[in-house]
XYZ file of C-alpha atoms in Angstrom:
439
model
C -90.456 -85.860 126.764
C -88.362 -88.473 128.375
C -85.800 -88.525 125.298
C -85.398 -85.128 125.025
C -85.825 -84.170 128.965
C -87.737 -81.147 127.776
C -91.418 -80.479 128.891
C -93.963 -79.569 126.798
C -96.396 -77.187 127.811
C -100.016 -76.008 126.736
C -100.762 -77.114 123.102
C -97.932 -79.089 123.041
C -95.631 -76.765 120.704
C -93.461 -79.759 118.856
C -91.802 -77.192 116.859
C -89.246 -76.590 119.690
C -88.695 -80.133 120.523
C -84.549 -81.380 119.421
C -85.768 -84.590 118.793
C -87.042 -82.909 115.663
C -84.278 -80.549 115.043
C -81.387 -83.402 115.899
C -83.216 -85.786 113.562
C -85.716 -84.184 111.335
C -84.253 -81.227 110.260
C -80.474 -81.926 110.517
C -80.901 -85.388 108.384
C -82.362 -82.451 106.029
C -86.100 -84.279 105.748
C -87.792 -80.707 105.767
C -86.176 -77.800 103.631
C -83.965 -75.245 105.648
C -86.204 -72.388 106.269
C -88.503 -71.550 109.012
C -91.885 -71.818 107.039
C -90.725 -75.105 106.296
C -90.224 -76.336 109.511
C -93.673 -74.502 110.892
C -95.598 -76.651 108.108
C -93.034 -79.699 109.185
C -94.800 -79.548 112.640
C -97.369 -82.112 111.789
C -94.893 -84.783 110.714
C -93.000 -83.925 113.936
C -96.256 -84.077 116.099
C -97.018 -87.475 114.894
C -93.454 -88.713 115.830
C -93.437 -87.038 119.379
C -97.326 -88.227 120.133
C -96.186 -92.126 118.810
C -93.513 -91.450 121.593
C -95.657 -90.398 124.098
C -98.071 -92.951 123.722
C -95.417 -95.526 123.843
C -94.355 -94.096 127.304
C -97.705 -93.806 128.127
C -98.290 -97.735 127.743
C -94.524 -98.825 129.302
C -96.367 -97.226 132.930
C -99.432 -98.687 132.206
C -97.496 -102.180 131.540
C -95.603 -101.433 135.052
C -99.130 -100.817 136.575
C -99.962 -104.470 135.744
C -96.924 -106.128 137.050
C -94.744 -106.175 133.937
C -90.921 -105.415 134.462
C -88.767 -104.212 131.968
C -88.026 -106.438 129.059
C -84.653 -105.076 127.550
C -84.798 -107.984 124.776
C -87.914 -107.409 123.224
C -86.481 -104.842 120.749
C -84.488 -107.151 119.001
C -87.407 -109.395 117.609
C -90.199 -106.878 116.022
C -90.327 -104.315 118.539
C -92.426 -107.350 120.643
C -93.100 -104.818 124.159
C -93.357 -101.688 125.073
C -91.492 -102.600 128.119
C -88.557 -102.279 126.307
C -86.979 -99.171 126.154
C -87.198 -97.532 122.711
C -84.419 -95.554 120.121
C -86.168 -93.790 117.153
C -86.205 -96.274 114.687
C -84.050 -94.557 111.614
C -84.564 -96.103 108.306
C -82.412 -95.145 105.182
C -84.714 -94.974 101.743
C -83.458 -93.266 98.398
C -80.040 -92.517 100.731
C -82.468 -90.127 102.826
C -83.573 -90.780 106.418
C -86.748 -91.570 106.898
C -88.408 -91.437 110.734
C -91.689 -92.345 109.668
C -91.491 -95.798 111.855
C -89.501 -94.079 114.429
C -91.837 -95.672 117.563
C -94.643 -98.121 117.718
C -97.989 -97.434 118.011
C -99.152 -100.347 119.648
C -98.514 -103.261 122.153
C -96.347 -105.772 121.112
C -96.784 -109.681 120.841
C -94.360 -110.049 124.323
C -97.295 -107.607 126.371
C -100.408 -109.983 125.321
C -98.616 -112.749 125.792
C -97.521 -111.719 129.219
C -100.787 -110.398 130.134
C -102.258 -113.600 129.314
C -99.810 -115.212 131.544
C -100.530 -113.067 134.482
C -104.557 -112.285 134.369
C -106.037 -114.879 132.112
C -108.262 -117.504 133.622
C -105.912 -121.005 133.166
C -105.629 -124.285 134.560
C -101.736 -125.497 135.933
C -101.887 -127.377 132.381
C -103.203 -124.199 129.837
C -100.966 -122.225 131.889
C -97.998 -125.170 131.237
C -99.034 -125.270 127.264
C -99.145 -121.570 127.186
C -95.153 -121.195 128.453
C -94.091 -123.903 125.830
C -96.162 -121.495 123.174
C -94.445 -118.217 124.122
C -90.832 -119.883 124.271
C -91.480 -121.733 120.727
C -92.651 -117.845 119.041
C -89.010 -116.451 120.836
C -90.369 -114.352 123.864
C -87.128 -113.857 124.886
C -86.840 -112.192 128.031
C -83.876 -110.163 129.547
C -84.128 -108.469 132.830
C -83.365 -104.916 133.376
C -79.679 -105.665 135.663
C -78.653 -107.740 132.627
C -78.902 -105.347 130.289
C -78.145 -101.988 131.838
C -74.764 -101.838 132.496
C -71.916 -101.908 129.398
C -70.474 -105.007 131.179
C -73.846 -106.982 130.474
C -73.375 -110.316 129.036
C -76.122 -111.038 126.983
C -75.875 -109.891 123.236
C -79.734 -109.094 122.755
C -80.583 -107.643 126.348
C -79.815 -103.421 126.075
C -81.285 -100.378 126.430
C -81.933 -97.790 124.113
C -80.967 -100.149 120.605
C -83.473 -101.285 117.626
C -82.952 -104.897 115.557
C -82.799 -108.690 115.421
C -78.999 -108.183 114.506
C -77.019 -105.594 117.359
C -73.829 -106.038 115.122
C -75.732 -105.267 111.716
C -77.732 -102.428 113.563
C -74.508 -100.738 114.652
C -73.429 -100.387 111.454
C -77.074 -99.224 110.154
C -76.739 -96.492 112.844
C -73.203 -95.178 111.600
C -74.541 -94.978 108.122
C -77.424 -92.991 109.951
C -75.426 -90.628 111.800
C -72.938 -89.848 108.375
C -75.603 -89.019 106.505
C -77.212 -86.865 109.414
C -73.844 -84.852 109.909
C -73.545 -84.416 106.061
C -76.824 -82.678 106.030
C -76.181 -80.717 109.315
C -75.710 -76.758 109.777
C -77.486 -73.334 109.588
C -80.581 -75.483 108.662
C -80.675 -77.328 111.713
C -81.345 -73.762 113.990
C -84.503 -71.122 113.306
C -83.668 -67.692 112.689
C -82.565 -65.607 115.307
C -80.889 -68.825 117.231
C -77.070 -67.891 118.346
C -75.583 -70.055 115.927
C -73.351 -71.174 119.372
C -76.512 -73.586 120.299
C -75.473 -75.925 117.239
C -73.220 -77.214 119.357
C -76.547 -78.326 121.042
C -78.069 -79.639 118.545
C -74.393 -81.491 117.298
C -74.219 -83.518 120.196
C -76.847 -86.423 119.777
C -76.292 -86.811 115.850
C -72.066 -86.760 116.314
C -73.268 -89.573 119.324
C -76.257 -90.761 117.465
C -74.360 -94.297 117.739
C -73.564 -94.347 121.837
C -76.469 -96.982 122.638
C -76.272 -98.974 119.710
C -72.765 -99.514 119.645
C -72.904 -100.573 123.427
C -75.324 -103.282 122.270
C -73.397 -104.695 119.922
C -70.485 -105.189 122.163
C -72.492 -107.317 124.426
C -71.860 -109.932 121.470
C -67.881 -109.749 122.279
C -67.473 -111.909 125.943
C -70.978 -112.315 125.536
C -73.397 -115.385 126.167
C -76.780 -116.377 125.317
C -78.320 -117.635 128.131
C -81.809 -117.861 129.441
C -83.432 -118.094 133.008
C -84.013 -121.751 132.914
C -86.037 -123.824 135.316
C -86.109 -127.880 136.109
C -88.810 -129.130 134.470
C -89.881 -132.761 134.771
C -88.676 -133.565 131.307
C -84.981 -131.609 131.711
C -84.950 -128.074 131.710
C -86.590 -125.115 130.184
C -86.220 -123.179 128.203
C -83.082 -124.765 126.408
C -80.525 -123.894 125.797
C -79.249 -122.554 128.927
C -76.266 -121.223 128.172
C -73.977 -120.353 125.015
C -70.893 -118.504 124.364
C -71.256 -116.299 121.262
C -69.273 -117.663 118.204
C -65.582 -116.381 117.988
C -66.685 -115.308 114.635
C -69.267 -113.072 115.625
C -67.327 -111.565 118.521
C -65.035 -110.613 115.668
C -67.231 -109.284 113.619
C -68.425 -107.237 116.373
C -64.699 -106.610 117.369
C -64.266 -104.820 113.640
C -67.796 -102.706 114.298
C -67.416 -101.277 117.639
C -63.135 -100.283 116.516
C -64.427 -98.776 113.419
C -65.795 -95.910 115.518
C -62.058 -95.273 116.743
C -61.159 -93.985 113.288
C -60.263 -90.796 113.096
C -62.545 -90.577 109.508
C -65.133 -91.358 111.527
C -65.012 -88.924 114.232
C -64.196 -86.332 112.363
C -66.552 -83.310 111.940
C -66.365 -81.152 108.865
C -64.988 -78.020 108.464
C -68.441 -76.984 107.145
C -69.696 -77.456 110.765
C -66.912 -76.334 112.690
C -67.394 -73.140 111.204
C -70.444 -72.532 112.122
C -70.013 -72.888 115.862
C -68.287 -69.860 117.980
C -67.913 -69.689 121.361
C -71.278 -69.396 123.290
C -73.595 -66.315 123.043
C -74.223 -63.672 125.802
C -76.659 -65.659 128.089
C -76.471 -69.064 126.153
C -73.550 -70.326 128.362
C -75.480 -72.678 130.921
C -78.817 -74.194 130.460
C -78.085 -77.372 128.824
C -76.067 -80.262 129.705
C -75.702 -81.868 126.373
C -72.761 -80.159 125.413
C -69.054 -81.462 124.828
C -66.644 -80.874 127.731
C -63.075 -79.704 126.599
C -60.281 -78.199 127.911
C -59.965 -75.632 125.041
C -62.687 -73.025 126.265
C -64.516 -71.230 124.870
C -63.510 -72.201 121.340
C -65.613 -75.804 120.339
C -62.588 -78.092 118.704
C -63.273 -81.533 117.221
C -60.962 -83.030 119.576
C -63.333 -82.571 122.540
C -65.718 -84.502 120.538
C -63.956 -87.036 119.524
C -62.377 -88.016 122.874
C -65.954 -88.195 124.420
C -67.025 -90.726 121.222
C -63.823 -92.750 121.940
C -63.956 -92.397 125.611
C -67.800 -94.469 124.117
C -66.084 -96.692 122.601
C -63.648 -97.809 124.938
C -65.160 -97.861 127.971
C -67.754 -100.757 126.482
C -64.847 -102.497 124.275
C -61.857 -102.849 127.591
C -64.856 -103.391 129.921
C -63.115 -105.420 132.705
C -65.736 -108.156 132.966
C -65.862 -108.252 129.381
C -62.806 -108.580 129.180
C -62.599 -111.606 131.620
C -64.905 -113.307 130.212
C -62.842 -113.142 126.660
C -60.074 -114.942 128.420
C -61.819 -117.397 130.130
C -64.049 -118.229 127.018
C -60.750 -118.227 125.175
C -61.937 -117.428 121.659
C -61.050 -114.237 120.752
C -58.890 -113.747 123.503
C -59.024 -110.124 124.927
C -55.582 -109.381 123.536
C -57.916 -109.735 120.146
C -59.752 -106.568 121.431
C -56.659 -104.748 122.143
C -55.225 -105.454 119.536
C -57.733 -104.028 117.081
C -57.924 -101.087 118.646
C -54.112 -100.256 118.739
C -54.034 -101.081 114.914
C -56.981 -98.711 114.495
C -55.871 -95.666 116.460
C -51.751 -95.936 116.618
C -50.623 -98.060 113.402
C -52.683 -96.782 110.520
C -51.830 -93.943 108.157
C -53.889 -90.805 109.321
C -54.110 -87.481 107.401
C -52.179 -84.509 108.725
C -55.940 -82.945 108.868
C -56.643 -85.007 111.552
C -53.684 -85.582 113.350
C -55.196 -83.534 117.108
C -58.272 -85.690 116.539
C -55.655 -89.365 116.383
C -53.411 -87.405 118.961
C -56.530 -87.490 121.532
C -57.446 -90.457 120.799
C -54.156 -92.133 121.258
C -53.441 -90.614 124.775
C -57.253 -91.818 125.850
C -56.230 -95.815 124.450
C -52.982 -95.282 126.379
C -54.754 -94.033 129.578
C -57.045 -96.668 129.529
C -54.904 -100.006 129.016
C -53.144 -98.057 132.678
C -56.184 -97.968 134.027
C -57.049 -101.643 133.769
C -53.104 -102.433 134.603
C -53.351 -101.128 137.609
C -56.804 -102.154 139.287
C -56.088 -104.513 141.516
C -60.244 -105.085 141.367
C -59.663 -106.585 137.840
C -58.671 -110.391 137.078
C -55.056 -111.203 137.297
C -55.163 -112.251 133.048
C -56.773 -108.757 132.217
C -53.925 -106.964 133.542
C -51.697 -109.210 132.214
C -52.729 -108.180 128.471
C -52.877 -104.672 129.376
C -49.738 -104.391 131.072
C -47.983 -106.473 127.531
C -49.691 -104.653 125.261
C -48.152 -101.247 126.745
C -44.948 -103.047 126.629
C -45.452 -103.829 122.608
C -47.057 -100.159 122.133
C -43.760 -98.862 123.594
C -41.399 -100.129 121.325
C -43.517 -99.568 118.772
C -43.590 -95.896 119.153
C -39.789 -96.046 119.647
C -39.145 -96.799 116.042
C -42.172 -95.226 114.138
C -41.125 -92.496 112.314
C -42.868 -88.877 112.981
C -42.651 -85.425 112.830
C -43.904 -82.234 114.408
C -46.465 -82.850 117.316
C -46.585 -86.561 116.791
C -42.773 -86.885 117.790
C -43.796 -84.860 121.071
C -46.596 -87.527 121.737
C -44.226 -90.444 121.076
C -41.948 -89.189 123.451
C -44.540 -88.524 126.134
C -46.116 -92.056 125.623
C -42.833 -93.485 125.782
C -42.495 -91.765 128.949
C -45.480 -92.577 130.779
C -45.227 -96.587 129.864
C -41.771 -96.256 131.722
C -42.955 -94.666 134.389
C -46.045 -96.767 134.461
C -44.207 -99.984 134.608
C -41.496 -98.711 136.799
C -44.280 -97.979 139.416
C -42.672 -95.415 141.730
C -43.766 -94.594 145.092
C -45.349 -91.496 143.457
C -46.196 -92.200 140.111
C -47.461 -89.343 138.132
C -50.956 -88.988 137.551
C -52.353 -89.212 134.083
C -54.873 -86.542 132.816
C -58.602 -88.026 133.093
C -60.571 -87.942 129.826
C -63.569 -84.978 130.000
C -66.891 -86.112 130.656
C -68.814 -87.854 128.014
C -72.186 -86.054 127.914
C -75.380 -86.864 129.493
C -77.149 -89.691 127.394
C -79.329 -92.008 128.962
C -82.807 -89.858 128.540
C -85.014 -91.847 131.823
C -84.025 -94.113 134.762
C-alpha cells in the first residue's frame, strides 16, 4: 500500500493495515475490542481495495501518456492522476471514511483520453479544447505543485476540495475529533502499548498536506499554461494574484496550527505511551524524533507540527512573492505568527509545548536573515521583526522557565545581529517524520 508503505501479502490481511487503525479505529468508527475490529475488516477491505484500484488506474493512466494532474482534486475528484488523501467526512460529529477514494475515472481522464486517442479533425480537436477549458479542466503540472514553495493555490499533492483554505480547516476538525477518540482502542491486544506512538503520528499530523495546500493561496497566483491563439490567448486568464483577502484568510488557517491548544496532546494519551518495548525500538520510521529519549513528551511533537507549519508559511519564495505582490506584505505572515506563538496568554500546562515552539519561530526568522540565497526584502523583514521580538521580550513579564527563555532569546538576537566572526550555532529543529507515502 503506497499510503501506508506496508505490503500486503497472501489474502490480503487488511486487519493489520494503519490506515485502518490511524483512521478507522482511532476516530472510534468500530467499538474498541478485537472482535470488533475482526468483523470491522470488511469495511476496512473496501477502503484499502478503493485505494488500490485507484493506484491501479493512476499507472494505467501513465501507461497512456497522462502525467500527473495535481489540480484535479480540487474540482470533484476529476483524475486519478491526481494524487489522493482519504477523503474524511464529518456526519452526526463522527468520521465517516465511507468516500475515502474514488472508484472510478474522473471527468479530467476521458476528457484527456479523448484528446490523445480519439479520431479528430484540427477543428473537433480545436472545439474539443474550448469544451474542456469551459467545464474547468484545470491542469497543474507535477513541478508546480510539489514543492511547499509552489505558487499555484489549487495545484498540491496529497489534499481533497474545491476550497484548500476551507479544507484545512475541515481537516483540523478531522484530526480533533480523531485524537479525542484515540488510545488503548486504537492497538489489539497483546500490542506494547509503546507502538501508539505509531499509530499517533499520522492523526497528531493528519493536517501536514492539507495545510501545505492552503498556503499556496498566500504569495500565490492563478495562472494557467496559456498559448497564442489566433483570437488572443488561451486559456484566459493567464495570470492572477490571489486576493489580499484570501491570503489572509489563509494567513489566520495555516497560524492557527501554531497554537499551543492545538498541538497539544492529552494527558489521556500521553499516558498511555512508555518508552519503547524490548524489540519494538527500530522498525518504523514514523515516529517523533526528540531529544528527551526514551520518554515520548508532547514537545517533540509539537516542534515537528510547527517545524510543518513554518517551513510552508516563511517559505523564501513565498515570501518574495508577498513583497513583490505587495498585498499582504510578508511582514503580514510574520506577524501573525509572532502574535500566535509569543504574545498570547498560554496556560502554565502548556508552557514546554509554547517554549518549543517559540525557540523554532526564533530559529527560523535567523535562518532566512542570514541566507544570502534569499531576496534582499525577505531578510529585511526577518532581520526587523527579530529586532521588534527583542524588545518585546525585554519588557514582558515572566516567571520560572519562561524568564530563562527570554533571556536566551534576548541573547541570541544580539548575537545574531552583532554577527561575530564565530557566531554561535543555533540548535536545529528534529526531523519532522517521514510523510509523503510514493514518489
Amino acid at each position: 500500500d503506497p499510503r501506508t508503505g506496508e505490503i500486503l501479502k497472501g489474502n490480503v490481511r487488511l486487519g493489520s493495515l494503519r490506515i485502518r487503525q490511524d483512521y478507522t479505529i482511532a476516530s472510534g468508527l468500530v467499538p474498541d475490542d478485537d472482535t470488533a475490529l475482526a468483523a470491522n475488516d470488511s469495511e476496512a477491505a473496501k477502503m484499502a481495495l478503493a485505494r488500490i484500484r485507484q493506484l491501479a488506474a493512476h499507472e494505467v493512466g501513465h501507461t497512456l501518456g497522462l502525467d500527473h494532474n495535481m489540480a484535479a482534486s480540487t474540482y470533484d475528484r476529476a483524475s486519478v492522476m491526481d494524487y489522493p488523501s482519504p477523503l474524511v467526512e464529518i456526519k452526526d460529529g463522527k468520521l465517516d471514511l465511507s468516500h475515502a477514494y474514488t472508484t472510478s475515472i474522473g471527468a479530467y481522464d476521458k476528457w484527456a483520453i479523448r484528446f490523445g486517442y480519439a479520431d479528430l479533425s484540427p477543428e473537433e480537436l480545436h472545439q474539443l479544447v474550448e469544451e474542456g477549458i469551459r467545464n474547468g479542466m484545470l491542469f497543474v503540472k507535477d513541478s508546480d505543485a510539489r514543492p511547499v514553495s509552489a505558487a499555484h493555490p489549487l495545484g498540491s499533492v496529497w489534499d481533497n476540495g474545491s476550497d484548500p483554505v476551507a479544507m484545512l480547516r475541515h481537516e483540523i476538525e478531522v484530526r480533533r475529533i480523531a485524537l479525542e477518540h484515540f488510545g488503548l482502542q486504537s492497538i489489539a491486544v497483546g500490542t506494547p502499548l509503546s507502538m501508539l506512538e505509531a499509530k499517533l503520528v499520522p492523526l497528531y499530523l493528519h493536517h501536514r498536506y492539507q495545510l501545505e495546500a492552503a498556503a499556496k493561496s498566500i504569495g500565490g497566483v492563478y495562472f494557467t499554461y496559456a498559448v497564442k491563439t489566433a483570437n488572443g490567448v488561451s486559456p484566459t486568464p493567464v495570470r492572477d494574484v490571489v486576493p489580499a483577502a484570501r491570503q489572509r484568510d489563509a494567513i489566520a488557517a495555516v497560524v492557527s496550527t501554531l497554537d499551543p491548544k492545538f498541538l497539544a496532546i492529552p494527558d489521556s494519551i500521553l499516558k498511555l505511551i512508555p518508552p519503547p518495548a524490548h524489540g519494538y525500538e527500530r522498525g518504523t520510521a514514523e515516529l517523533f524524533n526528540r531529544r528527551n529519549d526514551p520518554v515520548f513528551t508532547p514537545e517533540a511533537a509539537a516542534s515537528a507540527s510547527a517545524d510543518i507549519t513554518l517551513t510552508a508559511l516563511f517559505d523564501p519564495q513565498r515570501a518574495a512573492r508577498m513583497n513583490s505582490f505587495g498585498q499582504p506584505p510578508f511582514t503580514e505572515a510574520v506577524d501573525a505568527a509572532i502574535r500566535t506563538v509569543w504574545r498570547q496568554p498560554v496556560p502554565a500546562t502548556l508552557g514546554g509545548i509554547s517554549r518549543a515552539v517559540r525557540s523554532l519561530l526564533v530559529a527560523k526568522l535567523m535562518n532566512l536573515a542570514a541566507d544570502a540565497n534569499v531576496d534582499p526584502g525577505v531578510r529585511a523583514v526577518a532581520t526587523e521583526s527579530l529586532r521588534s521580538l527583542r524588545a518585546y521580550v525585554e519588557t514582558k513579564p515572566a516567571t520560572g522557565l519562561d524568564v530563562a527563555q527570554q533571556h536566551a532569546t534576548r541573547d541570541d538576537i544580539d548575537r545574531f545581529l552583532a554577527r561575530p566572526d564565530a557566531p554561535r550555532k543555533q540548535s536545529e529543529p528534529p526531523p519532522i517524520p517521514p510523510g509523503p507515502p510514493i514518489g
